[in-house]
mmCIF file of N, CA and C in Angstrom:
data_model
loop_
_atom_site.group_PDB
_atom_site.id
_atom_site.type_symbol
_atom_site.label_atom_id
_atom_site.label_comp_id
_atom_site.label_asym_id
_atom_site.label_seq_id
_atom_site.Cartn_x
_atom_site.Cartn_y
_atom_site.Cartn_z
ATOM 1 N N MET A 1 0.854 -1.185 0.000
ATOM 2 C CA MET A 1 0.000 0.000 0.000
ATOM 3 C C MET A 1 0.894 1.240 0.000
ATOM 4 N N ALA A 2 0.518 2.190 -0.794
ATOM 5 C CA ALA A 2 1.305 3.417 -0.912
ATOM 6 C C ALA A 2 1.127 4.287 0.326
ATOM 7 N N ASN A 3 2.153 5.055 0.625
ATOM 8 C CA ASN A 3 2.041 6.014 1.720
ATOM 9 C C ASN A 3 1.180 7.183 1.250
ATOM 10 N N HIS A 4 0.342 7.657 2.134
ATOM 11 C CA HIS A 4 -0.493 8.805 1.811
ATOM 12 C C HIS A 4 -0.841 9.526 3.100
ATOM 13 N N GLU A 5 -1.154 10.785 2.963
ATOM 14 C CA GLU A 5 -1.536 11.582 4.120
ATOM 15 C C GLU A 5 -3.051 11.718 4.233
ATOM 16 N N ASP A 6 -3.756 11.437 3.150
ATOM 17 C CA ASP A 6 -5.203 11.566 3.155
ATOM 18 C C ASP A 6 -5.841 10.324 3.776
ATOM 19 N N ALA A 7 -7.111 10.403 4.051
ATOM 20 C CA ALA A 7 -7.827 9.317 4.723
ATOM 21 C C ALA A 7 -8.159 8.188 3.760
ATOM 22 N N GLU A 8 -8.098 6.966 4.268
ATOM 23 C CA GLU A 8 -8.584 5.813 3.528
ATOM 24 C C GLU A 8 -10.033 5.597 3.971
ATOM 25 N N ILE A 9 -10.950 5.687 3.035
ATOM 26 C CA ILE A 9 -12.380 5.634 3.315
ATOM 27 C C ILE A 9 -12.965 4.355 2.726
ATOM 28 N N THR A 10 -13.881 3.734 3.461
ATOM 29 C CA THR A 10 -14.596 2.575 2.958
ATOM 30 C C THR A 10 -16.091 2.870 2.968
ATOM 31 N N GLU A 11 -16.716 2.702 1.798
ATOM 32 C CA GLU A 11 -18.169 2.793 1.742
ATOM 33 C C GLU A 11 -18.710 1.455 2.219
ATOM 34 N N ILE A 12 -19.730 1.504 3.077
ATOM 35 C CA ILE A 12 -20.231 0.298 3.718
ATOM 36 C C ILE A 12 -21.746 0.192 3.632
ATOM 37 N N ILE A 13 -22.213 -1.043 3.726
ATOM 38 C CA ILE A 13 -23.628 -1.338 3.926
ATOM 39 C C ILE A 13 -23.699 -2.074 5.255
ATOM 40 N N VAL A 14 -24.521 -1.569 6.161
ATOM 41 C CA VAL A 14 -24.648 -2.137 7.502
ATOM 42 C C VAL A 14 -26.044 -2.732 7.646
ATOM 43 N N VAL A 15 -26.092 -4.008 8.008
ATOM 44 C CA VAL A 15 -27.371 -4.664 8.283
ATOM 45 C C VAL A 15 -27.600 -4.583 9.787
ATOM 46 N N ILE A 16 -28.763 -4.072 10.163
ATOM 47 C CA ILE A 16 -29.097 -3.819 11.558
ATOM 48 C C ILE A 16 -29.970 -4.946 12.109
ATOM 49 N N ASN A 17 -29.709 -5.336 13.362
ATOM 50 C CA ASN A 17 -30.596 -6.277 14.058
ATOM 51 C C ASN A 17 -31.873 -5.544 14.422
ATOM 52 N N LYS A 18 -33.000 -6.122 14.107
ATOM 53 C CA LYS A 18 -34.288 -5.503 14.436
ATOM 54 C C LYS A 18 -34.607 -5.844 15.886
ATOM 55 N N ALA A 19 -34.370 -4.901 16.771
ATOM 56 C CA ALA A 19 -34.640 -5.120 18.195
ATOM 57 C C ALA A 19 -35.100 -3.810 18.815
ATOM 58 N N GLY A 20 -36.303 -3.787 19.322
ATOM 59 C CA GLY A 20 -36.811 -2.571 19.957
ATOM 60 C C GLY A 20 -37.587 -1.701 18.989
ATOM 61 N N GLU A 21 -38.320 -0.780 19.546
ATOM 62 C CA GLU A 21 -39.218 0.056 18.760
ATOM 63 C C GLU A 21 -38.478 1.039 17.858
ATOM 64 N N ASN A 22 -37.438 1.676 18.363
ATOM 65 C CA ASN A 22 -36.698 2.683 17.591
ATOM 66 C C ASN A 22 -35.324 2.158 17.180
ATOM 67 N N TYR A 23 -35.265 0.881 16.815
ATOM 68 C CA TYR A 23 -33.979 0.246 16.549
ATOM 69 C C TYR A 23 -33.177 0.952 15.462
ATOM 70 N N MET A 24 -33.830 1.414 14.399
ATOM 71 C CA MET A 24 -33.089 2.048 13.304
ATOM 72 C C MET A 24 -32.531 3.398 13.750
ATOM 73 N N ASP A 25 -33.342 4.205 14.433
ATOM 74 C CA ASP A 25 -32.868 5.504 14.917
ATOM 75 C C ASP A 25 -31.684 5.324 15.866
ATOM 76 N N GLU A 26 -31.795 4.353 16.757
ATOM 77 C CA GLU A 26 -30.717 4.097 17.719
ATOM 78 C C GLU A 26 -29.455 3.635 17.003
ATOM 79 N N ALA A 27 -29.608 2.753 16.033
ATOM 80 C CA ALA A 27 -28.449 2.247 15.292
ATOM 81 C C ALA A 27 -27.767 3.374 14.520
ATOM 82 N N VAL A 28 -28.562 4.232 13.883
ATOM 83 C CA VAL A 28 -27.996 5.349 13.117
ATOM 84 C C VAL A 28 -27.218 6.283 14.046
ATOM 85 N N GLU A 29 -27.764 6.570 15.218
ATOM 86 C CA GLU A 29 -27.067 7.440 16.168
ATOM 87 C C GLU A 29 -25.741 6.818 16.620
ATOM 88 N N LYS A 30 -25.737 5.512 16.880
ATOM 89 C CA LYS A 30 -24.506 4.824 17.283
ATOM 90 C C LYS A 30 -23.476 4.844 16.155
ATOM 91 N N LEU A 31 -23.937 4.630 14.929
ATOM 92 C CA LEU A 31 -23.023 4.650 13.780
ATOM 93 C C LEU A 31 -22.422 6.044 13.592
ATOM 94 N N LYS A 32 -23.264 7.074 13.679
ATOM 95 C CA LYS A 32 -22.763 8.453 13.553
ATOM 96 C C LYS A 32 -21.735 8.754 14.636
ATOM 97 N N ALA A 33 -22.028 8.338 15.873
ATOM 98 C CA ALA A 33 -21.112 8.589 16.985
ATOM 99 C C ALA A 33 -19.769 7.880 16.778
ATOM 100 N N ALA A 34 -19.794 6.785 16.033
ATOM 101 C CA ALA A 34 -18.569 6.027 15.766
ATOM 102 C C ALA A 34 -17.817 6.550 14.546
ATOM 103 N N GLY A 35 -18.375 7.580 13.882
ATOM 104 C CA GLY A 35 -17.659 8.187 12.765
ATOM 105 C C GLY A 35 -18.184 7.857 11.388
ATOM 106 N N VAL A 36 -19.343 7.214 11.305
ATOM 107 C CA VAL A 36 -19.910 6.859 10.002
ATOM 108 C C VAL A 36 -20.667 8.053 9.436
ATOM 109 N N GLU A 37 -20.393 8.373 8.174
ATOM 110 C CA GLU A 37 -21.186 9.355 7.441
ATOM 111 C C GLU A 37 -22.331 8.579 6.807
ATOM 112 N N ILE A 38 -23.553 8.877 7.195
ATOM 113 C CA ILE A 38 -24.724 8.142 6.715
ATOM 114 C C ILE A 38 -25.161 8.695 5.369
ATOM 115 N N PHE A 39 -25.321 7.802 4.385
ATOM 116 C CA PHE A 39 -25.824 8.190 3.064
ATOM 117 C C PHE A 39 -27.332 7.972 2.989
ATOM 118 N N SER A 40 -27.792 6.812 3.479
ATOM 119 C CA SER A 40 -29.218 6.504 3.419
ATOM 120 C C SER A 40 -29.558 5.422 4.430
ATOM 121 N N THR A 41 -30.848 5.356 4.773
ATOM 122 C CA THR A 41 -31.347 4.301 5.644
ATOM 123 C C THR A 41 -32.546 3.660 4.963
ATOM 124 N N ASP A 42 -32.705 2.366 5.173
ATOM 125 C CA ASP A 42 -33.816 1.610 4.612
ATOM 126 C C ASP A 42 -34.377 0.739 5.732
ATOM 127 N N GLU A 43 -35.346 1.289 6.461
ATOM 128 C CA GLU A 43 -35.883 0.587 7.622
ATOM 129 C C GLU A 43 -36.620 -0.689 7.209
ATOM 130 N N GLU A 44 -37.211 -0.685 6.032
ATOM 131 C CA GLU A 44 -37.941 -1.864 5.552
ATOM 132 C C GLU A 44 -37.014 -3.077 5.416
ATOM 133 N N ASN A 45 -35.766 -2.828 5.022
ATOM 134 C CA ASN A 45 -34.792 -3.912 4.848
ATOM 135 C C ASN A 45 -33.715 -3.930 5.927
ATOM 136 N N ASP A 46 -33.829 -3.066 6.936
ATOM 137 C CA ASP A 46 -32.887 -3.004 8.065
ATOM 138 C C ASP A 46 -31.459 -2.726 7.606
ATOM 139 N N VAL A 47 -31.298 -1.763 6.690
ATOM 140 C CA VAL A 47 -30.002 -1.478 6.091
ATOM 141 C C VAL A 47 -29.674 0.010 6.204
ATOM 142 N N VAL A 48 -28.405 0.286 6.478
ATOM 143 C CA VAL A 48 -27.874 1.648 6.480
ATOM 144 C C VAL A 48 -26.691 1.668 5.523
ATOM 145 N N GLU A 49 -26.633 2.682 4.657
ATOM 146 C CA GLU A 49 -25.493 2.863 3.772
ATOM 147 C C GLU A 49 -24.718 4.084 4.223
ATOM 148 N N GLY A 50 -23.393 3.996 4.161
ATOM 149 C CA GLY A 50 -22.571 5.124 4.562
ATOM 150 C C GLY A 50 -21.112 4.917 4.225
ATOM 151 N N ALA A 51 -20.268 5.738 4.832
ATOM 152 C CA ALA A 51 -18.827 5.662 4.627
ATOM 153 C C ALA A 51 -18.140 5.954 5.948
ATOM 154 N N VAL A 52 -16.968 5.353 6.126
ATOM 155 C CA VAL A 52 -16.224 5.503 7.371
ATOM 156 C C VAL A 52 -14.740 5.342 7.063
ATOM 157 N N GLU A 53 -13.895 5.916 7.908
ATOM 158 C CA GLU A 53 -12.464 5.672 7.753
ATOM 159 C C GLU A 53 -12.222 4.177 7.912
ATOM 160 N N SER A 54 -11.445 3.620 7.021
ATOM 161 C CA SER A 54 -11.223 2.172 6.983
ATOM 162 C C SER A 54 -10.705 1.619 8.302
ATOM 163 N N ALA A 55 -9.914 2.379 9.011
ATOM 164 C CA ALA A 55 -9.349 1.916 10.278
ATOM 165 C C ALA A 55 -10.422 1.669 11.334
ATOM 166 N N LEU A 56 -11.624 2.211 11.138
ATOM 167 C CA LEU A 56 -12.701 2.073 12.124
ATOM 168 C C LEU A 56 -13.637 0.898 11.839
ATOM 169 N N LEU A 57 -13.411 0.151 10.772
ATOM 170 C CA LEU A 57 -14.327 -0.923 10.390
ATOM 171 C C LEU A 57 -14.530 -1.955 11.496
ATOM 172 N N ALA A 58 -13.462 -2.381 12.143
ATOM 173 C CA ALA A 58 -13.586 -3.395 13.200
ATOM 174 C C ALA A 58 -14.454 -2.887 14.347
ATOM 175 N N GLU A 59 -14.336 -1.600 14.672
ATOM 176 C CA GLU A 59 -15.148 -1.028 15.741
ATOM 177 C C GLU A 59 -16.623 -0.946 15.333
ATOM 178 N N ILE A 60 -16.878 -0.639 14.073
ATOM 179 C CA ILE A 60 -18.257 -0.552 13.583
ATOM 180 C C ILE A 60 -18.937 -1.909 13.728
ATOM 181 N N GLN A 61 -18.220 -2.973 13.435
ATOM 182 C CA GLN A 61 -18.790 -4.323 13.516
ATOM 183 C C GLN A 61 -19.139 -4.714 14.943
ATOM 184 N N LYS A 62 -18.532 -4.071 15.935
ATOM 185 C CA LYS A 62 -18.769 -4.395 17.344
ATOM 186 C C LYS A 62 -19.920 -3.596 17.967
ATOM 187 N N ILE A 63 -20.482 -2.641 17.247
ATOM 188 C CA ILE A 63 -21.553 -1.800 17.801
ATOM 189 C C ILE A 63 -22.788 -2.654 18.062
ATOM 190 N N PRO A 64 -23.353 -2.554 19.261
ATOM 191 C CA PRO A 64 -24.588 -3.297 19.552
ATOM 192 C C PRO A 64 -25.681 -2.928 18.547
ATOM 193 N N GLY A 65 -26.336 -3.929 18.008
ATOM 194 C CA GLY A 65 -27.385 -3.699 17.015
ATOM 195 C C GLY A 65 -26.903 -3.890 15.591
ATOM 196 N N VAL A 66 -25.583 -3.937 15.386
ATOM 197 C CA VAL A 66 -25.037 -4.169 14.047
ATOM 198 C C VAL A 66 -24.913 -5.677 13.848
ATOM 199 N N ASN A 67 -25.592 -6.168 12.822
ATOM 200 C CA ASN A 67 -25.567 -7.589 12.519
ATOM 201 C C ASN A 67 -24.427 -7.929 11.566
ATOM 202 N N TYR A 68 -24.203 -7.067 10.562
ATOM 203 C CA TYR A 68 -23.243 -7.375 9.506
ATOM 204 C C TYR A 68 -22.797 -6.071 8.853
ATOM 205 N N VAL A 69 -21.520 -5.994 8.489
ATOM 206 C CA VAL A 69 -20.992 -4.840 7.763
ATOM 207 C C VAL A 69 -20.349 -5.351 6.473
ATOM 208 N N ARG A 70 -20.815 -4.838 5.349
ATOM 209 C CA ARG A 70 -20.228 -5.208 4.062
ATOM 210 C C ARG A 70 -19.468 -4.011 3.509
ATOM 211 N N SER A 71 -18.206 -4.219 3.184
ATOM 212 C CA SER A 71 -17.409 -3.182 2.538
ATOM 213 C C SER A 71 -17.737 -3.189 1.049
ATOM 214 N N VAL A 72 -18.130 -2.027 0.542
ATOM 215 C CA VAL A 72 -18.504 -1.916 -0.860
ATOM 216 C C VAL A 72 -17.319 -1.448 -1.696
ATOM 217 N N GLU A 73 -16.661 -0.390 -1.227
ATOM 218 C CA GLU A 73 -15.543 0.188 -1.975
ATOM 219 C C GLU A 73 -14.632 0.914 -0.993
ATOM 220 N N THR A 74 -13.335 0.761 -1.196
ATOM 221 C CA THR A 74 -12.360 1.474 -0.383
ATOM 222 C C THR A 74 -11.530 2.354 -1.313
ATOM 223 N N TYR A 75 -11.296 3.579 -0.886
ATOM 224 C CA TYR A 75 -10.530 4.526 -1.697
ATOM 225 C C TYR A 75 -9.798 5.498 -0.793
ATOM 226 N N ILE A 76 -8.845 6.182 -1.370
ATOM 227 C CA ILE A 76 -8.103 7.227 -0.666
ATOM 228 C C ILE A 76 -8.813 8.547 -0.945
ATOM 229 N N ALA A 77 -9.248 9.218 0.113
ATOM 230 C CA ALA A 77 -9.874 10.525 -0.044
ATOM 231 C C ALA A 77 -8.790 11.503 -0.470
ATOM 232 N N ASP A 78 -8.986 12.113 -1.600
ATOM 233 C CA ASP A 78 -7.983 13.001 -2.181
ATOM 234 C C ASP A 78 -8.330 14.438 -1.810
ATOM 235 N N TYR A 79 -8.009 14.808 -0.585
ATOM 236 C CA TYR A 79 -8.321 16.155 -0.114
ATOM 237 C C TYR A 79 -7.356 17.172 -0.715
ATOM 238 N N PRO A 80 -7.824 18.391 -0.954
ATOM 239 C CA PRO A 80 -6.932 19.429 -1.483
ATOM 240 C C PRO A 80 -5.868 19.806 -0.452
ATOM 241 N N PRO A 81 -4.709 20.293 -0.887
ATOM 242 C CA PRO A 81 -3.659 20.708 0.059
ATOM 243 C C PRO A 81 -4.199 21.724 1.051
ATOM 244 N N GLY A 82 -3.860 21.527 2.328
ATOM 245 C CA GLY A 82 -4.283 22.438 3.384
ATOM 246 C C GLY A 82 -5.610 22.083 4.016
ATOM 247 N N ASP A 83 -6.332 21.127 3.449
ATOM 248 C CA ASP A 83 -7.621 20.695 4.024
ATOM 249 C C ASP A 83 -7.326 19.821 5.248
ATOM 250 N N PRO A 84 -7.987 20.116 6.377
ATOM 251 C CA PRO A 84 -7.720 19.294 7.565
ATOM 252 C C PRO A 84 -8.295 17.932 7.383
#
């Protein structure tokens, strides 16, 4: 793997365990708190789509309510010079 200063990002699909009345809202809040950028939610299919820094994938899989995490695509975020 090449050295880079920018973030390695993985787009993910997260399958949520259906447990409790507000399970999707709770799962989305936990994912956001863990650093996931949410793209969409599909409560009918218990799925959340988003992106996260690749180094955080193992932690995302450990979040209560997360049944499965599928990596869709991993890429290097090419931020402009000076962007934090």
